[in-house]
Every structure is written in C-alpha cells, then in structure tokens.
Amino acid sequence: MSVAKRVISFHYTLTGADGEVIDTSRDSNQAFSYLEGLSQIIPGLEKAMALLNAGDKRKIEVEAKDAYGEHDDQLIVEVPKAKLPNSDKLEVGDQFQASGPNGEMLLFRVLEINGDNVKLDGNHPLAGEKLTFDVEVMDIRNATAEELAHGHAHGPGGHHH
Ligand code: ZN
C-alpha cells in the first residue's frame, strides 16, 4: 500500500427506506472524521466518499448488502432463558454479545420472552435496509504518521487522547 491514507471529515444525515431520519451529525457542529481504508464507515459509503472532494454535497444511496448486510433469518434463534446472562432480569430490547453460527461475535437483541425461552435476533437493526446518506464533505487531508500508527483520525470529529 503506497497510497497515502486520508482523513475525511463530513456531515451526514442518514435516512432509512421509509424516509425516517436514523442519525445525523447536524445535531452537533462537529463533522464526523474517519481514516480511509479501515472500514470505519460502511463499505458502500466509503466507496462513494472516496470519489468526492471537499465542499461536495451528495445524496448517496447504499444497498443493504453494502451497508449492514441482508437480513438473515438464521440469525433469529430461540434459546432457553437459562443459557443467557442475567436470565432473571431479561427484558425485550436487551442486547448482549454472543458468538454467531460461524463463530463470529454478534450483538443479539431480545425480541420476545416466551416462558422459559427467549427469541433473539443477531441481525444488525439496520440489516436488510437500503440507506440514504445526505453528505457534505467538510475537509480532506492526509493522515498524520500518528494517526496511521493508531488506526484512527485525531482532532475534531476524531479521537481525543
Ligand atoms: Zn489515537
């Protein structure tokens, strides 16, 4: 990799398939900053952002497969309540990490509690959704050696140490 990595700062408003605003950086004056090439933002957005220049405003549509993935019915599982941590205090909507079918760590949400069993969903809440990002590129600069060593952007919108 001889290409210099860049730090890109941008404002965004994220809307879901139904047009509902899911998240926005406009609530604060702080643009979001990321270091290129490290999958710090979803793949479809990173690919589109790489072609933009500072000052550009774009509406970027990202299909589910390039965002949080397709919805996977196999990640909806029913397990005995007793197998879960804090089983006596479980509530619908609770989240916890557990290994998925391929051994990868997934965040599971409690969908239903049915007596001694609990129905869990290991899909990302935005899985299966086509997302739209209204972006404005605020700044693009080369990453510093320190940022490259740490693997994240520093300064406004990035990490503070
Ligand atoms: Zn750092």
CSV table of C-alpha atoms and ligand atoms in Angstrom, one decimal:
chain,number,residue,atom,x,y,z
A,1,MET,CA,0.0,0.0,0.0
A,2,SER,CA,1.8,3.1,-1.2
A,3,VAL,CA,-1.3,5.3,-1.4
A,4,ALA,CA,-1.4,7.9,1.3
A,5,LYS,CA,-4.3,7.4,3.5
A,6,ARG,CA,-6.6,10.4,4.1
A,7,VAL,CA,-8.7,11.7,6.9
A,8,ILE,CA,-12.1,12.7,5.6
A,9,SER,CA,-14.5,14.9,7.7
A,10,PHE,CA,-18.1,15.1,6.7
A,11,HIS,CA,-21.6,16.0,7.8
A,12,TYR,CA,-24.3,13.5,7.2
A,13,THR,CA,-28.0,12.8,7.6
A,14,LEU,CA,-28.9,9.1,7.4
A,15,THR,CA,-32.4,8.1,6.4
A,16,GLY,CA,-33.8,4.6,6.1
A,17,ALA,CA,-36.0,3.1,3.4
A,18,ASP,CA,-39.1,4.8,4.8
A,19,GLY,CA,-37.5,8.2,4.8
A,20,GLU,CA,-37.2,8.4,8.6
A,21,VAL,CA,-34.1,10.1,9.9
A,22,ILE,CA,-32.0,7.4,11.7
A,23,ASP,CA,-28.9,9.5,12.6
A,24,THR,CA,-27.4,12.9,11.8
A,25,SER,CA,-24.2,14.7,12.5
A,26,ARG,CA,-26.0,18.0,12.1
A,27,ASP,CA,-27.3,18.0,15.7
A,28,SER,CA,-23.8,19.0,16.7
A,29,ASN,CA,-21.5,21.3,14.9
A,30,GLN,CA,-18.9,18.5,14.8
A,31,ALA,CA,-18.4,16.8,11.4
A,32,PHE,CA,-17.6,13.0,11.6
A,33,SER,CA,-14.0,12.2,10.8
A,34,TYR,CA,-12.6,8.8,9.6
A,35,LEU,CA,-9.4,7.4,8.4
A,36,GLU,CA,-9.7,5.9,4.9
A,37,GLY,CA,-9.4,2.2,4.1
A,38,LEU,CA,-10.1,0.8,7.6
A,39,SER,CA,-13.8,0.1,7.2
A,40,GLN,CA,-14.6,2.7,9.8
A,41,ILE,CA,-17.8,3.5,7.9
A,42,ILE,CA,-20.0,1.1,5.9
A,43,PRO,CA,-18.4,-0.2,2.6
A,44,GLY,CA,-20.9,1.4,0.2
A,45,LEU,CA,-20.5,4.8,1.8
A,46,GLU,CA,-16.7,4.6,2.0
A,47,LYS,CA,-16.5,3.7,-1.7
A,48,ALA,CA,-18.7,6.6,-2.8
A,49,MET,CA,-17.0,9.1,-0.4
A,50,ALA,CA,-13.6,8.2,-1.9
A,51,LEU,CA,-14.6,10.0,-5.1
A,52,LEU,CA,-15.7,13.2,-3.5
A,53,ASN,CA,-13.9,16.5,-2.9
A,54,ALA,CA,-14.0,18.9,0.0
A,55,GLY,CA,-17.2,21.0,-0.4
A,56,ASP,CA,-19.1,18.4,-2.3
A,57,LYS,CA,-22.7,17.7,-1.3
A,58,ARG,CA,-24.2,14.4,-2.4
A,59,LYS,CA,-27.1,12.1,-1.8
A,60,ILE,CA,-25.5,8.6,-1.6
A,61,GLU,CA,-27.8,5.6,-1.7
A,62,VAL,CA,-26.4,2.4,-0.3
A,63,GLU,CA,-28.0,-1.0,-0.9
A,64,ALA,CA,-28.3,-3.3,2.2
A,65,LYS,CA,-25.5,-5.6,1.1
A,66,ASP,CA,-23.1,-2.7,1.1
A,67,ALA,CA,-24.5,-1.3,4.3
A,68,TYR,CA,-25.3,-3.6,7.3
A,69,GLY,CA,-25.9,-6.7,5.2
A,70,GLU,CA,-29.0,-8.5,4.2
A,71,HIS,CA,-31.4,-9.7,6.8
A,72,ASP,CA,-30.6,-13.3,7.8
A,73,ASP,CA,-33.4,-15.3,9.1
A,74,GLN,CA,-30.9,-17.9,10.5
A,75,LEU,CA,-29.8,-15.2,13.0
A,76,ILE,CA,-33.2,-15.3,14.6
A,77,VAL,CA,-32.9,-18.0,17.2
A,78,GLU,CA,-34.8,-19.3,20.2
A,79,VAL,CA,-32.8,-20.4,23.2
A,80,PRO,CA,-33.5,-21.4,26.8
A,81,LYS,CA,-33.6,-18.4,29.0
A,82,ALA,CA,-31.3,-20.1,31.5
A,83,LYS,CA,-28.4,-20.1,28.9
A,84,LEU,CA,-28.3,-16.3,29.0
A,85,PRO,CA,-26.5,-13.9,31.3
A,86,ASN,CA,-28.8,-12.2,33.9
A,87,SER,CA,-31.6,-14.5,32.8
A,88,ASP,CA,-33.9,-13.5,35.6
A,89,LYS,CA,-33.7,-9.8,34.6
A,90,LEU,CA,-34.0,-10.1,30.9
A,91,GLU,CA,-36.2,-7.6,29.1
A,92,VAL,CA,-37.3,-7.3,25.4
A,93,GLY,CA,-34.8,-5.0,23.7
A,94,ASP,CA,-31.8,-6.1,25.9
A,95,GLN,CA,-28.6,-6.6,23.9
A,96,PHE,CA,-25.6,-8.7,24.5
A,97,GLN,CA,-22.7,-10.2,22.6
A,98,ALA,CA,-22.6,-13.9,21.7
A,99,SER,CA,-21.0,-16.0,19.0
A,100,GLY,CA,-23.0,-16.5,15.8
A,101,PRO,CA,-23.3,-19.6,13.7
A,102,ASN,CA,-19.8,-19.0,12.1
A,103,GLY,CA,-18.2,-18.3,15.5
A,104,GLU,CA,-18.1,-14.5,14.9
A,105,MET,CA,-19.1,-12.2,17.7
A,106,LEU,CA,-22.6,-10.7,17.1
A,107,LEU,CA,-24.7,-8.3,19.0
A,108,PHE,CA,-28.0,-10.1,19.8
A,109,ARG,CA,-31.2,-8.3,20.8
A,110,VAL,CA,-34.0,-9.9,22.8
A,111,LEU,CA,-37.1,-9.9,20.5
A,112,GLU,CA,-39.5,-11.9,22.7
A,113,ILE,CA,-39.6,-13.7,26.0
A,114,ASN,CA,-41.8,-16.8,25.9
A,115,GLY,CA,-41.8,-18.5,29.2
A,116,ASP,CA,-38.5,-20.3,29.6
A,117,ASN,CA,-37.4,-19.5,26.1
A,118,VAL,CA,-36.1,-16.3,24.6
A,119,LYS,CA,-36.2,-15.3,20.9
A,120,LEU,CA,-33.1,-13.5,19.9
A,121,ASP,CA,-32.1,-11.5,16.8
A,122,GLY,CA,-28.5,-11.4,15.8
A,123,ASN,CA,-29.1,-9.1,12.8
A,124,HIS,CA,-27.9,-5.5,12.9
A,125,PRO,CA,-31.0,-3.3,13.5
A,126,LEU,CA,-30.4,-1.8,10.0
A,127,ALA,CA,-29.8,-5.2,8.2
A,128,GLY,CA,-31.8,-5.5,5.0
A,129,GLU,CA,-32.4,-1.8,4.7
A,130,LYS,CA,-31.3,0.4,1.8
A,131,LEU,CA,-29.8,3.6,3.4
A,132,THR,CA,-29.5,7.1,2.1
A,133,PHE,CA,-26.8,9.4,3.3
A,134,ASP,CA,-27.0,13.1,2.6
A,135,VAL,CA,-23.4,14.1,2.9
A,136,GLU,CA,-21.4,17.3,2.8
A,137,VAL,CA,-17.6,16.9,2.7
A,138,MET,CA,-16.1,19.4,5.1
A,139,ASP,CA,-12.4,18.6,4.9
A,140,ILE,CA,-10.0,16.1,3.3
A,141,ARG,CA,-6.3,15.9,4.4
A,142,ASN,CA,-3.5,13.4,4.5
A,143,ALA,CA,-3.4,11.3,7.7
A,144,THR,CA,-0.5,12.1,10.1
A,145,ALA,CA,2.0,9.4,11.0
A,146,GLU,CA,0.5,9.2,14.5
A,147,GLU,CA,-3.0,8.6,13.1
A,148,LEU,CA,-1.7,5.9,10.8
A,149,ALA,CA,0.0,4.2,13.8
A,150,HIS,CA,-3.1,4.4,15.9
A,151,GLY,CA,-5.5,3.5,13.1
A,152,HIS,CA,-8.0,6.3,13.6
A,153,ALA,CA,-8.5,10.0,13.0
A,154,HIS,CA,-7.4,12.6,15.6
A,155,GLY,CA,-8.7,16.0,16.3
A,156,PRO,CA,-12.2,17.5,15.8
A,157,GLY,CA,-14.6,14.7,15.0
A,158,GLY,CA,-12.0,12.0,15.6
A,159,HIS,CA,-10.4,10.5,18.7
A,160,HIS,CA,-9.1,12.6,21.6
A,161,HIS,CA,-6.4,11.3,23.9
B,1,ZN,ZN,-5.0,7.9,18.5
